Coordinates of C-alpha atoms in Angstrom, one line a residue:
Chain S
M197 CA -131.4 63.6 86.6
E198 CA -132.1 60.5 88.5
Q199 CA -132.1 58.1 85.5
A200 CA -128.5 58.9 84.7
N201 CA -127.0 57.9 87.9
P202 CA -126.2 54.1 87.9
L203 CA -124.5 54.0 91.2
R204 CA -127.5 54.6 93.4
P205 CA -128.3 51.3 95.0
D206 CA -132.1 51.7 95.1
G207 CA -132.6 53.0 91.6
E208 CA -136.1 52.8 90.4
S209 CA -135.1 52.1 86.8
K210 CA -134.4 48.5 85.8
G211 CA -131.3 49.5 84.0
G212 CA -129.8 50.6 87.3
V213 CA -130.6 47.3 89.2
L214 CA -129.7 45.0 86.3
A215 CA -126.5 46.9 85.7
H216 CA -125.7 46.7 89.3
L217 CA -126.4 43.0 89.3
E218 CA -124.2 42.7 86.2
R219 CA -121.4 44.5 88.0
L220 CA -121.8 42.2 91.0
E221 CA -121.7 39.2 88.7
T222 CA -118.5 40.2 87.0
Q223 CA -117.0 41.1 90.4
V224 CA -117.8 37.6 91.6
S225 CA -116.5 35.9 88.5
R226 CA -113.4 37.9 88.6
S227 CA -112.7 37.1 92.2
R228 CA -113.5 33.4 91.5
K229 CA -111.0 33.4 88.6
Q230 CA -108.5 35.1 90.7
S231 CA -108.9 32.6 93.4
E232 CA -108.8 29.8 90.9
E233 CA -105.6 31.1 89.4
L234 CA -104.2 31.5 92.8
Q235 CA -105.1 27.9 93.6
S236 CA -103.6 26.5 90.3
V237 CA -100.4 28.5 90.9
Q238 CA -100.3 27.2 94.4
A239 CA -100.9 23.7 93.1
Q240 CA -98.1 24.0 90.5
E241 CA -95.8 25.3 93.1
G242 CA -96.6 22.4 95.3
A243 CA -96.0 19.9 92.4
L244 CA -92.8 21.5 91.5
G245 CA -91.8 21.5 95.1
T246 CA -92.4 17.7 95.4
K247 CA -90.6 17.2 92.1
I248 CA -87.6 19.1 93.4
H249 CA -87.7 16.9 96.5
K250 CA -87.8 13.7 94.4
L251 CA -85.0 14.8 92.2
R252 CA -82.9 15.8 95.2
R253 CA -83.6 12.4 96.7
L254 CA -82.6 10.6 93.5
R255 CA -79.5 12.7 93.3
D256 CA -78.5 11.8 96.8
E257 CA -79.2 8.1 96.1
L258 CA -77.1 8.1 93.0
R259 CA -74.3 9.9 94.8
A260 CA -74.5 7.3 97.5
A261 CA -74.4 4.5 95.0
V262 CA -71.3 6.0 93.3
R263 CA -69.6 6.3 96.6
H264 CA -70.5 2.8 97.4
R265 CA -69.2 1.4 94.1
R266 CA -66.0 3.3 94.4
A267 CA -65.5 2.0 97.9
S268 CA -66.3 -1.6 96.8
V269 CA -63.9 -1.4 93.8
K270 CA -61.2 -0.1 96.2
A271 CA -62.0 -3.0 98.5
C272 CA -61.8 -5.4 95.5
I273 CA -58.5 -4.2 94.5
A274 CA -57.4 -4.5 98.0
N275 CA -58.6 -8.1 98.3
V276 CA -57.7 -9.4 94.9
E277 CA -57.2 -13.1 95.3
P278 CA -60.4 -14.5 96.6
N279 CA -62.6 -12.6 94.1
Q280 CA -60.5 -13.3 91.1
T281 CA -60.1 -17.1 91.7
V282 CA -63.9 -17.4 91.9
E283 CA -64.3 -15.7 88.5
I284 CA -61.4 -17.6 86.9
N285 CA -62.9 -20.9 88.1
E286 CA -66.2 -20.1 86.6
Q287 CA -64.6 -19.1 83.3
E288 CA -62.6 -22.2 83.1
A289 CA -65.6 -24.4 83.9
L290 CA -67.6 -22.7 81.1
E291 CA -64.7 -23.0 78.6
E292 CA -64.3 -26.7 79.5
K293 CA -68.0 -27.2 78.9
L294 CA -67.9 -25.4 75.6
G295 CA -64.9 -27.5 74.5
N296 CA -66.7 -30.7 75.5
V297 CA -69.8 -29.7 73.5
K298 CA -67.7 -28.8 70.4
A299 CA -65.8 -32.1 70.7
I300 CA -69.0 -34.0 70.9
L301 CA -70.4 -32.2 67.8
Q302 CA -67.2 -33.0 65.9
A303 CA -67.2 -36.6 67.1
Y304 CA -70.6 -37.0 65.4
H305 CA -68.7 -37.2 62.2
F306 CA -67.5 -40.7 63.2
T307 CA -71.1 -41.9 63.3
G308 CA -71.1 -41.4 59.5
L309 CA -74.2 -39.2 59.5
S310 CA -74.4 -35.8 61.2
G311 CA -76.1 -32.6 60.6
K312 CA -76.4 -28.9 61.5
L313 CA -79.5 -26.8 61.5
T314 CA -79.4 -23.9 59.1
S315 CA -81.7 -20.9 58.7
R316 CA -83.7 -22.7 56.0
G317 CA -83.4 -26.3 57.0
V318 CA -80.6 -28.7 57.8
C319 CA -77.2 -29.4 56.3
V320 CA -76.5 -33.1 56.4
C321 CA -72.9 -34.4 56.4
I322 CA -72.2 -38.0 55.3
N323 CA -68.8 -39.2 56.3
T324 CA -67.8 -42.3 54.5
A325 CA -65.5 -45.0 55.8
F326 CA -64.2 -48.4 54.7
E327 CA -62.4 -50.9 56.9
G328 CA -62.0 -48.4 59.7
N329 CA -60.5 -45.8 57.4
L330 CA -62.3 -42.4 57.4
L331 CA -62.7 -41.4 53.7
D332 CA -64.4 -38.5 51.9
S333 CA -67.3 -36.4 53.3
Y334 CA -70.3 -35.3 51.3
F335 CA -72.9 -32.7 52.1
V336 CA -76.6 -32.4 51.3
D337 CA -78.3 -29.1 52.2
L338 CA -82.0 -29.6 52.6
V339 CA -84.7 -26.9 52.7
I340 CA -87.5 -27.7 55.0
Q341 CA -90.6 -26.7 53.0
K342 CA -93.5 -28.5 51.5
P343 CA -92.2 -30.2 49.3
L344 CA -88.9 -31.0 50.9
R345 CA -86.1 -30.1 48.5
I346 CA -82.4 -30.3 48.1
H347 CA -80.9 -26.8 48.0
H348 CA -77.3 -27.8 47.0
H349 CA -75.0 -30.7 47.7
S350 CA -71.5 -32.0 47.1
V351 CA -72.5 -35.5 46.0
P352 CA -70.5 -36.6 42.9
V353 CA -72.5 -36.3 39.7
F354 CA -72.5 -40.0 38.9
I355 CA -74.2 -41.0 42.1
P356 CA -77.9 -41.4 41.3
L357 CA -79.0 -38.7 43.9
E358 CA -81.9 -37.5 41.8
E359 CA -83.3 -41.1 41.6
I360 CA -82.9 -41.7 45.3
A361 CA -84.5 -38.4 46.1
A362 CA -87.4 -39.1 43.8
K363 CA -88.1 -42.4 45.5
Y364 CA -87.7 -41.4 49.2
L365 CA -87.2 -37.8 49.9
Q366 CA -90.9 -36.7 50.2
T367 CA -92.2 -39.8 51.9
N368 CA -89.5 -41.1 54.2
I369 CA -86.5 -38.9 54.8
Q370 CA -84.8 -41.5 57.0
H371 CA -84.8 -44.0 54.2
F372 CA -83.5 -41.3 51.8
L373 CA -80.5 -40.5 54.1
F374 CA -79.7 -44.2 54.8
S375 CA -80.0 -45.1 51.1
L376 CA -77.7 -42.2 50.2
C377 CA -75.3 -43.2 52.9
E378 CA -75.2 -46.8 51.5
Y379 CA -74.5 -45.6 48.0
L380 CA -71.8 -43.1 49.1
N381 CA -70.1 -45.5 51.5
A382 CA -70.0 -48.3 48.8
Y383 CA -68.6 -45.9 46.3
S384 CA -66.0 -44.7 48.7
G385 CA -65.1 -48.3 49.5
R386 CA -64.7 -49.3 45.9
K387 CA -62.7 -46.2 45.1
Y388 CA -60.4 -46.9 48.1
Q389 CA -59.8 -50.4 46.9
A390 CA -59.0 -49.2 43.3
D391 CA -56.7 -46.5 44.6
R392 CA -54.9 -48.9 46.9
L393 CA -54.4 -51.3 44.0
Q394 CA -52.9 -48.6 41.8
S395 CA -50.7 -47.1 44.5
D396 CA -49.5 -50.1 46.6
F397 CA -49.5 -53.0 44.1
A398 CA -48.4 -51.3 40.9
A399 CA -45.5 -53.8 40.7
L400 CA -47.9 -56.7 40.2
L401 CA -49.9 -55.0 37.5
T402 CA -48.7 -55.4 33.9
G403 CA -50.8 -52.6 32.5
P404 CA -52.8 -49.6 33.7
L405 CA -55.9 -50.2 35.8
Q406 CA -59.0 -49.4 33.8
R407 CA -61.8 -47.9 35.9
N408 CA -64.9 -45.8 35.5
P409 CA -66.2 -42.9 37.6
L410 CA -68.4 -45.1 39.9
C411 CA -65.5 -47.7 40.2
N412 CA -68.0 -50.4 39.4
L413 CA -66.1 -51.8 36.4
L414 CA -62.5 -52.6 36.9
S415 CA -60.3 -54.3 34.4
F416 CA -56.6 -55.1 34.8
T417 CA -53.9 -57.5 34.0
Y418 CA -51.5 -58.9 36.7
K419 CA -48.7 -61.3 37.3
L420 CA -48.0 -63.2 40.4
D421 CA -44.3 -63.1 39.8
P422 CA -43.4 -59.8 38.1
G423 CA -40.5 -60.2 35.8
G424 CA -41.0 -64.0 35.9
Q425 CA -41.9 -66.3 33.1
S426 CA -45.6 -66.9 34.0
F427 CA -48.4 -65.7 31.9
P428 CA -50.4 -62.7 33.1
F429 CA -53.9 -63.0 34.3
C430 CA -56.7 -60.7 33.0
A431 CA -59.3 -59.8 35.5
R432 CA -62.6 -58.1 34.9
L433 CA -64.7 -57.1 38.0
L434 CA -68.3 -56.0 37.7
Y435 CA -70.0 -54.4 40.7
K436 CA -73.7 -54.5 39.6
D437 CA -74.9 -53.7 43.1
L438 CA -74.0 -50.1 43.7
T439 CA -74.5 -50.5 47.5
A440 CA -71.8 -53.2 47.7
T441 CA -68.1 -53.0 47.9
L442 CA -67.5 -56.5 46.6
P443 CA -68.0 -57.4 42.9
T444 CA -71.0 -59.3 41.7
D445 CA -69.3 -60.8 38.7
V446 CA -65.7 -61.7 38.2
T447 CA -64.0 -63.2 35.2
V448 CA -60.3 -64.1 35.3
T449 CA -58.7 -65.3 32.1
C450 CA -55.1 -66.2 31.3
Q451 CA -53.6 -64.3 28.5
G452 CA -51.9 -66.0 25.6
V453 CA -52.7 -69.5 26.6
E454 CA -55.1 -71.7 24.6
A455 CA -55.7 -74.4 27.2
L456 CA -54.5 -74.1 30.7
S457 CA -52.8 -76.9 32.6
T458 CA -54.7 -78.0 35.6
S459 CA -52.5 -76.1 38.1
W460 CA -53.1 -72.9 36.2
E461 CA -56.8 -73.6 35.9
E462 CA -56.9 -74.2 39.7
Q463 CA -55.1 -70.9 40.3
R464 CA -57.4 -69.1 37.9
A465 CA -60.5 -70.4 39.6
S466 CA -59.2 -69.7 43.0
H467 CA -58.4 -66.1 42.0
E468 CA -61.9 -65.7 40.8
T469 CA -63.2 -66.8 44.2
L470 CA -60.8 -64.5 46.0
F471 CA -61.8 -61.5 44.1
C472 CA -65.5 -62.3 44.8
T473 CA -65.0 -62.7 48.5
K474 CA -62.3 -60.3 49.6
P475 CA -61.5 -56.6 49.0
L476 CA -59.3 -56.0 46.1
H477 CA -56.2 -54.7 47.9
Q478 CA -56.3 -57.5 50.4
V479 CA -56.3 -60.1 47.6
F480 CA -53.2 -58.4 46.1
A481 CA -51.6 -58.2 49.6
S482 CA -52.0 -62.0 49.8
F483 CA -50.5 -62.3 46.3
A484 CA -47.5 -60.2 47.4
R485 CA -47.0 -62.2 50.6
K486 CA -47.0 -65.5 48.6
G487 CA -44.6 -63.9 46.2
E488 CA -42.3 -63.0 49.2
K489 CA -42.6 -66.6 50.5
L490 CA -41.5 -67.9 47.1
D491 CA -38.6 -65.4 47.0
M492 CA -37.5 -66.5 50.4
S493 CA -37.6 -70.1 49.4
L494 CA -35.4 -69.3 46.3
V495 CA -32.9 -67.4 48.4
S496 CA -32.6 -70.1 51.0
Chain I
M448 CA -46.8 -37.2 6.1
D449 CA -49.8 -36.3 4.1
E450 CA -50.0 -32.7 2.7
T451 CA -53.4 -32.2 4.2
V452 CA -52.3 -33.4 7.6
A453 CA -49.2 -31.1 7.5
E454 CA -51.4 -28.2 6.5
F455 CA -53.9 -29.0 9.3
I456 CA -51.1 -29.2 11.9
K457 CA -49.6 -26.0 10.6
R458 CA -52.9 -24.1 10.8
T459 CA -53.6 -25.5 14.3
I460 CA -50.1 -24.4 15.6
L461 CA -50.5 -21.0 14.1
K462 CA -53.7 -20.5 16.1
I463 CA -51.8 -21.1 19.4
P464 CA -50.6 -18.0 21.1
M465 CA -46.8 -18.0 21.7
N466 CA -47.1 -18.0 25.5
E467 CA -49.1 -21.2 25.4
L468 CA -47.2 -23.0 22.8
T469 CA -44.8 -25.1 25.0
T470 CA -47.6 -26.0 27.4
I471 CA -49.8 -27.3 24.6
L472 CA -47.0 -29.1 22.9
K473 CA -46.1 -30.8 26.2
A474 CA -49.8 -31.8 26.7
W475 CA -49.8 -33.2 23.2
D476 CA -46.9 -35.4 24.1
F477 CA -46.2 -36.3 20.4
L478 CA -42.8 -34.6 20.0
S479 CA -40.2 -35.8 22.5
E480 CA -38.4 -33.6 25.0
N481 CA -35.2 -33.8 22.9
Q482 CA -37.0 -32.7 19.8
L483 CA -38.7 -29.8 21.6
Q484 CA -35.4 -28.7 23.0
T485 CA -34.0 -28.2 19.5
V486 CA -36.6 -25.6 18.8
N487 CA -35.8 -21.9 19.4
F488 CA -39.1 -20.5 20.6
R489 CA -37.8 -16.9 20.6
Q490 CA -37.8 -16.7 16.8
R491 CA -40.6 -15.3 14.8
K492 CA -43.7 -17.5 14.9
E493 CA -43.5 -18.5 11.3
S494 CA -40.0 -19.9 11.8
V495 CA -41.0 -21.8 14.9
V496 CA -44.0 -23.3 13.1
Q497 CA -41.8 -24.4 10.2
H498 CA -39.4 -26.1 12.6
L499 CA -42.2 -27.8 14.4
I500 CA -43.8 -29.1 11.1
H501 CA -40.4 -30.5 10.1
L502 CA -40.2 -32.4 13.4
C503 CA -43.7 -33.7 13.0
E504 CA -42.8 -34.9 9.5
E505 CA -39.7 -36.7 11.0
K506 CA -42.0 -38.5 13.4
R507 CA -44.6 -39.1 10.8
A508 CA -47.6 -37.5 12.4
S509 CA -50.9 -39.0 11.4
L510 CA -54.4 -37.5 11.1
S511 CA -55.3 -38.8 14.5
D512 CA -52.2 -37.1 16.1
A513 CA -53.3 -33.9 14.4
A514 CA -56.8 -34.3 15.6
L515 CA -55.5 -34.8 19.1
L516 CA -53.6 -31.5 18.9
D517 CA -56.8 -29.8 17.8
I518 CA -58.7 -31.2 20.8
I519 CA -56.0 -29.9 23.2
Y520 CA -56.1 -26.5 21.6
M521 CA -59.9 -26.5 22.0
Q522 CA -59.6 -27.6 25.7
F523 CA -57.4 -24.5 26.3
H524 CA -59.7 -22.2 24.3
Q525 CA -63.1 -23.5 25.3
H526 CA -64.8 -20.1 25.2
Q527 CA -64.2 -19.8 21.4
K528 CA -67.2 -22.0 20.9
V529 CA -70.8 -21.8 22.2
W530 CA -71.8 -24.9 24.0
D531 CA -75.2 -26.6 24.1
V532 CA -76.3 -29.0 26.8
F533 CA -77.9 -32.3 26.2
Q534 CA -79.6 -34.6 28.7
M535 CA -80.1 -38.3 28.1
N536 CA -82.3 -40.7 30.0
K537 CA -82.5 -44.4 30.5
G538 CA -85.6 -46.4 30.0
P539 CA -87.5 -47.5 33.1
G540 CA -86.0 -50.4 35.0
E541 CA -82.7 -50.5 33.1
D542 CA -79.6 -52.1 34.5
V543 CA -77.0 -50.4 36.5
D544 CA -74.6 -48.4 34.3
L545 CA -71.4 -50.4 33.9
F546 CA -69.6 -47.9 31.8
D547 CA -66.7 -49.3 29.9
M548 CA -64.7 -46.6 28.1
K549 CA -63.3 -49.0 25.5
Q550 CA -66.7 -50.2 24.6
F551 CA -68.1 -46.7 24.5
K552 CA -65.4 -45.5 22.1
N553 CA -65.8 -48.5 19.8
S554 CA -69.6 -48.3 19.8
F555 CA -69.6 -44.5 19.2
K556 CA -67.2 -44.7 16.3
K557 CA -68.9 -47.6 14.7
I558 CA -72.3 -45.9 14.7
L559 CA -70.9 -42.8 13.0
Q560 CA -68.8 -44.7 10.5
R561 CA -71.7 -46.9 9.6
A562 CA -73.9 -44.0 8.8
L563 CA -71.3 -41.8 7.1
K564 CA -68.4 -43.5 5.5
N565 CA -66.1 -40.5 5.9
V566 CA -65.9 -39.2 9.4
T567 CA -62.9 -38.7 11.7
V568 CA -63.5 -39.5 15.4
S569 CA -61.0 -38.8 18.1
F570 CA -61.1 -39.1 21.9
R571 CA -59.2 -37.6 24.8
E572 CA -60.0 -38.5 28.4
T573 CA -59.7 -35.9 31.1
E574 CA -59.1 -36.3 34.8
E575 CA -62.6 -35.2 35.8
N576 CA -64.2 -38.4 34.4
A577 CA -65.0 -36.6 31.1
V578 CA -64.2 -37.6 27.6
W579 CA -63.7 -35.1 24.8
I580 CA -64.8 -36.3 21.4
R581 CA -63.9 -34.6 18.2
I582 CA -65.8 -35.4 15.1
A583 CA -64.9 -34.1 11.6
W584 CA -67.7 -34.6 9.2
G585 CA -67.6 -35.8 5.6
T586 CA -70.2 -37.4 3.4
Q587 CA -70.4 -40.7 1.5
Y588 CA -68.4 -39.0 -1.3
T589 CA -66.3 -36.2 0.3
K590 CA -63.5 -36.4 2.8
P591 CA -64.1 -35.1 6.3
N592 CA -63.7 -31.3 6.7
Q593 CA -61.1 -31.0 9.5
Y594 CA -61.7 -27.3 9.9
K595 CA -65.3 -27.5 11.0
P596 CA -65.4 -30.2 13.6
T597 CA -67.9 -30.7 16.3
Y598 CA -66.7 -31.3 19.9
V599 CA -68.6 -33.3 22.5
V600 CA -67.7 -33.4 26.2
Y601 CA -69.4 -36.4 27.8
Y602 CA -69.3 -37.1 31.6
S603 CA -69.5 -40.8 31.8
Q604 CA -72.0 -42.4 34.1
T605 CA -74.1 -39.2 34.1
P606 CA -76.9 -38.3 31.6
Y607 CA -75.2 -35.1 30.5
A608 CA -73.2 -34.1 27.4
F609 CA -72.0 -30.8 26.1
M610 CA -71.8 -30.1 22.4
S611 CA -70.2 -27.2 20.6
S612 CA -72.8 -25.5 18.4
S613 CA -71.9 -26.0 14.8
M614 CA -73.4 -24.7 11.6
L615 CA -73.7 -28.2 10.3
R616 CA -76.9 -28.9 12.1
R617 CA -77.9 -31.8 10.0
N618 CA -75.4 -34.0 11.8
T619 CA -76.8 -33.3 15.2
P620 CA -79.5 -36.0 15.2
L621 CA -76.9 -38.6 14.2
L622 CA -74.5 -37.4 16.8
G623 CA -77.2 -37.6 19.5
Q624 CA -78.1 -41.1 18.4
A625 CA -74.5 -42.3 18.5
L626 CA -74.0 -40.8 22.0
T627 CA -77.2 -42.3 23.3
V628 CA -76.6 -45.8 22.0
A629 CA -72.9 -45.9 22.9
S630 CA -73.6 -44.8 26.5
K631 CA -76.6 -47.2 26.8
H632 CA -79.2 -44.5 27.2
H633 CA -82.7 -44.4 25.7
Q634 CA -83.2 -40.9 24.4
I635 CA -81.5 -37.5 24.2
V636 CA -83.0 -34.1 24.7
K637 CA -81.5 -30.6 24.2
M638 CA -81.7 -28.4 27.3
D639 CA -82.6 -24.7 27.1
L640 CA -79.1 -23.8 28.3
R641 CA -76.3 -22.4 26.3
S642 CA -73.1 -20.5 27.0
R643 CA -69.5 -20.1 26.0
Y644 CA -68.3 -21.0 29.5
L645 CA -68.2 -24.7 29.7
D646 CA -67.1 -24.7 33.4
S647 CA -70.1 -22.6 34.3
L648 CA -72.5 -24.8 32.3
K649 CA -71.0 -27.8 34.2
A650 CA -71.5 -26.0 37.5
I651 CA -75.1 -25.2 36.7
V652 CA -76.0 -28.6 35.2
F653 CA -74.4 -30.6 38.1
K654 CA -75.6 -28.1 40.6
Q655 CA -72.0 -27.5 41.9
Y656 CA -72.0 -23.7 41.9
N657 CA -72.5 -23.5 45.6
Q658 CA -70.0 -25.5 47.6
T659 CA -70.2 -23.8 51.0
F660 CA -71.8 -25.9 53.6
E661 CA -72.4 -25.2 57.3
T662 CA -70.7 -27.6 59.7
H663 CA -69.9 -27.6 63.4
N664 CA -66.2 -27.6 62.5
S665 CA -66.2 -24.3 60.9
T666 CA -64.8 -21.7 63.4
T667 CA -65.2 -18.7 61.1
P668 CA -68.1 -16.7 62.4
L669 CA -70.8 -15.6 60.0
Q670 CA -69.3 -12.5 58.3
E671 CA -70.8 -9.2 59.3
R672 CA -72.2 -7.6 56.3
S673 CA -71.0 -4.1 55.9
L674 CA -73.0 -1.9 53.7
G675 CA -69.9 -0.1 52.6
L676 CA -70.2 2.3 55.6
D677 CA -67.0 3.5 57.0
I678 CA -66.5 2.4 60.6
N679 CA -64.5 5.5 61.3
M680 CA -67.4 7.7 60.3
D681 CA -68.9 10.0 62.9
S682 CA -71.6 8.1 64.8
R683 CA -73.8 11.1 64.7
I684 CA -74.3 10.6 61.0
I685 CA -77.3 8.3 60.3
H686 CA -78.0 6.9 56.9
E687 CA -81.5 7.9 55.9
N688 CA -82.7 4.7 54.4
I689 CA -80.5 2.2 56.2
V690 CA -83.4 -0.1 56.9
E691 CA -84.3 -0.4 53.3
K692 CA -80.6 -0.9 52.3
E693 CA -80.3 -3.7 54.8
R694 CA -83.5 -5.3 53.6
V695 CA -82.2 -5.3 50.0
Q696 CA -78.9 -6.8 51.1
R697 CA -80.6 -9.6 53.0
I698 CA -82.9 -10.5 50.1
T699 CA -80.0 -10.4 47.6
Q700 CA -78.0 -12.7 49.9
E701 CA -80.8 -15.1 50.3
T702 CA -81.5 -15.3 46.5
F703 CA -77.9 -15.3 45.2
G704 CA -75.9 -16.6 48.1
D705 CA -72.3 -15.7 49.0
Y706 CA -70.6 -17.8 46.3
P707 CA -69.4 -16.6 42.9
Q708 CA -72.1 -16.9 40.3
P709 CA -71.6 -19.2 37.3
Q710 CA -70.8 -17.2 34.2
L711 CA -73.4 -16.8 31.4
E712 CA -73.5 -14.2 28.7
F713 CA -77.3 -13.9 28.1
A714 CA -80.8 -14.9 29.0
Q715 CA -83.5 -14.9 26.4
Y716 CA -87.3 -14.7 27.0
K717 CA -89.7 -15.4 24.2
L718 CA -93.0 -14.0 25.2
E719 CA -96.3 -14.9 23.7
T720 CA -98.8 -13.3 26.1
K721 CA -101.7 -11.0 26.0
F722 CA -101.2 -7.4 26.7
K723 CA -101.9 -6.5 30.4
S724 CA -102.6 -2.9 31.2
G725 CA -104.1 -1.0 34.1
L726 CA -105.9 1.3 31.6
N727 CA -109.1 0.0 30.3
G728 CA -110.1 0.4 26.7
S729 CA -106.7 0.7 25.2
I730 CA -106.3 -0.8 21.8
L731 CA -103.6 -3.3 22.8
A732 CA -105.6 -4.5 25.8
E733 CA -108.6 -5.4 23.6
R734 CA -106.4 -7.4 21.2
E735 CA -107.4 -11.1 21.3
E736 CA -104.3 -12.5 19.9
P737 CA -101.2 -12.8 22.1
L738 CA -98.3 -10.4 21.4
R739 CA -95.1 -12.0 20.5
C740 CA -91.8 -10.5 21.5
L741 CA -88.3 -11.5 22.3
I742 CA -86.4 -10.0 25.2
K743 CA -82.7 -10.7 25.5
F744 CA -80.4 -9.7 28.5
S745 CA -76.7 -9.7 27.6
S746 CA -73.7 -9.2 29.8
P747 CA -70.2 -10.3 30.2
H748 CA -71.3 -11.9 33.4
L749 CA -75.1 -11.9 33.5
L750 CA -75.7 -13.5 36.9
E751 CA -73.3 -11.2 38.7
A752 CA -74.9 -8.2 36.9
L753 CA -78.4 -9.3 38.1
K754 CA -77.1 -9.8 41.6
S755 CA -75.9 -6.2 41.7
L756 CA -79.1 -4.7 40.4
A757 CA -81.0 -4.3 43.6
P758 CA -78.0 -3.2 45.8
A759 CA -77.2 -0.6 43.2
G760 CA -80.7 0.8 43.4
I761 CA -81.5 0.1 39.7
A762 CA -84.2 -2.5 40.4
D763 CA -86.5 -3.4 43.3
A764 CA -85.7 -6.3 45.5
P765 CA -86.8 -9.1 45.2
L766 CA -86.1 -9.5 41.5
S767 CA -88.5 -11.2 39.2
P768 CA -88.3 -15.0 39.7
L769 CA -87.9 -15.3 35.9
L770 CA -84.5 -13.8 36.3
T771 CA -83.4 -15.5 39.6
C772 CA -84.4 -19.0 38.6
I773 CA -81.8 -19.3 35.9
P774 CA -79.2 -21.4 37.7
N775 CA -81.8 -23.3 39.6
K776 CA -83.9 -24.3 36.6
R777 CA -80.8 -24.8 34.5
M778 CA -82.2 -22.7 31.7
N779 CA -81.4 -19.4 30.0
Y780 CA -83.9 -19.7 27.2
F781 CA -87.5 -19.3 28.2
K782 CA -90.8 -19.4 26.4
I783 CA -93.5 -17.7 28.3
R784 CA -97.1 -18.1 27.4
D785 CA -100.4 -17.2 29.2
K786 CA -101.6 -20.0 31.4

């Protein structure tokens, strides 16, 4: 039975040779696989080995760094003074710089117009003043968008903010801010004069001071010699220019007298001029000084 | 003292709660300190009222004194009325407003008295540059009804006035005219803004509800917003949608700010729009005519309620601009039509 034996190398049947070739092929592939596997395992071993080396090196480096730090901290604690003073000096210098910058930013208030950037635009601060006295501050928070708009503000309701904004806000923001500054400073100045008159010279007034919110119409009666026999004067001051702190129209009349003698008429006219040219409280201050002079003359 | 005046004063004093009585009487400044000291305020209210009426009779209280007491009562109980807001405007190129309170009062009174012979007009100035006006209406033939007056609060040298809503609507045009002419304005328009809270209306109209401003002086750092998370909580616990929560907080803060919202009780939207729907071919979508409906939001404090909607998870942020524009546009009555 020759056909049944596949192991004979020189088998005449094709099955025998082919089968043999097949066997040889599988043998080869198997051995190739094995050698490949062996190679990959060896490669992995090698890679892991290098990784181990790297990690060991890193560990050694870190250990060395820790040791170094510990040593330098000990050295620092040992030599405290020179290191600390350097740090303190730096800190002081920075704090001083910070303080300077803060002071400069606060000092901007004295320029009358300052601002701070906000997340949506800028918050403008208008600090009003009159005759060197710092008065109220007002804020306008602007949103920088097209169109530019006012987000919120602390301007009094009787100041024509909407009008000024309608005229200038979109076209010329500088003009808007300066115009608003003018109005607010003038209002503050007028208010200051009226407040001073009410508080400092109440003795010379014979009735309550009548005023309106903008302080642009003031009406009052006054006497040069309180308690004396002279007739009181009635003054009516109109401030038609809302950007001014001096009145545009002044009328002074004398109560209860039909026709004034020339001296009274002169006084009346001079008072009118005074109110037109000098701030209200200064006029009254001069009245008070004259009154004092008269008193002094009576005493002596 | 007139019977009607006595009755009027009696009814006004009866309305005043006991704990406010001395404050209001002092503000009225009609009865002297000595007279007030003779009154035993611990008695029953009827007895106190009797005693006070007796004192008023002694001092011969007039109708104008009684009207003044009524104004003061209303100033303490502003929320009992619903207030409308009116805006006036000047003609172009008009002179600077030289407001004279005396002139205004005279002019206002004259205009009303010329139109209606019988009308009681009283004024009381307040410290915030406002004047309260009380008008009791009569007709050519009947005396003024003191129990249904209209109150007007006018802020001089501004275009705004607040009027209590009254049932006697026929007098409103005359009142508007008197106010306009006396204050030297050109015309008057009613704004779509109404509420019981006069202070809130004032804050909205004059845009004074936000009074926080950034300056270089402020040393308080911007406050960290905490989402109500406990700092002591375990740091291994992470909130699932913290990103979304922070986004909602940020948008709410940008829209409503950090300040207390002005108080309104409702917002009303009158819609006249065509139906919009994703589904095609529904009967409503095919309708040519616009649908009319009225939507009203009510709350004891509407704007705070709207502010809390998104953080509470009830609505998406950002809210509809129709809701958030209320203080900015100074309206809480809206008419919405298709453009």
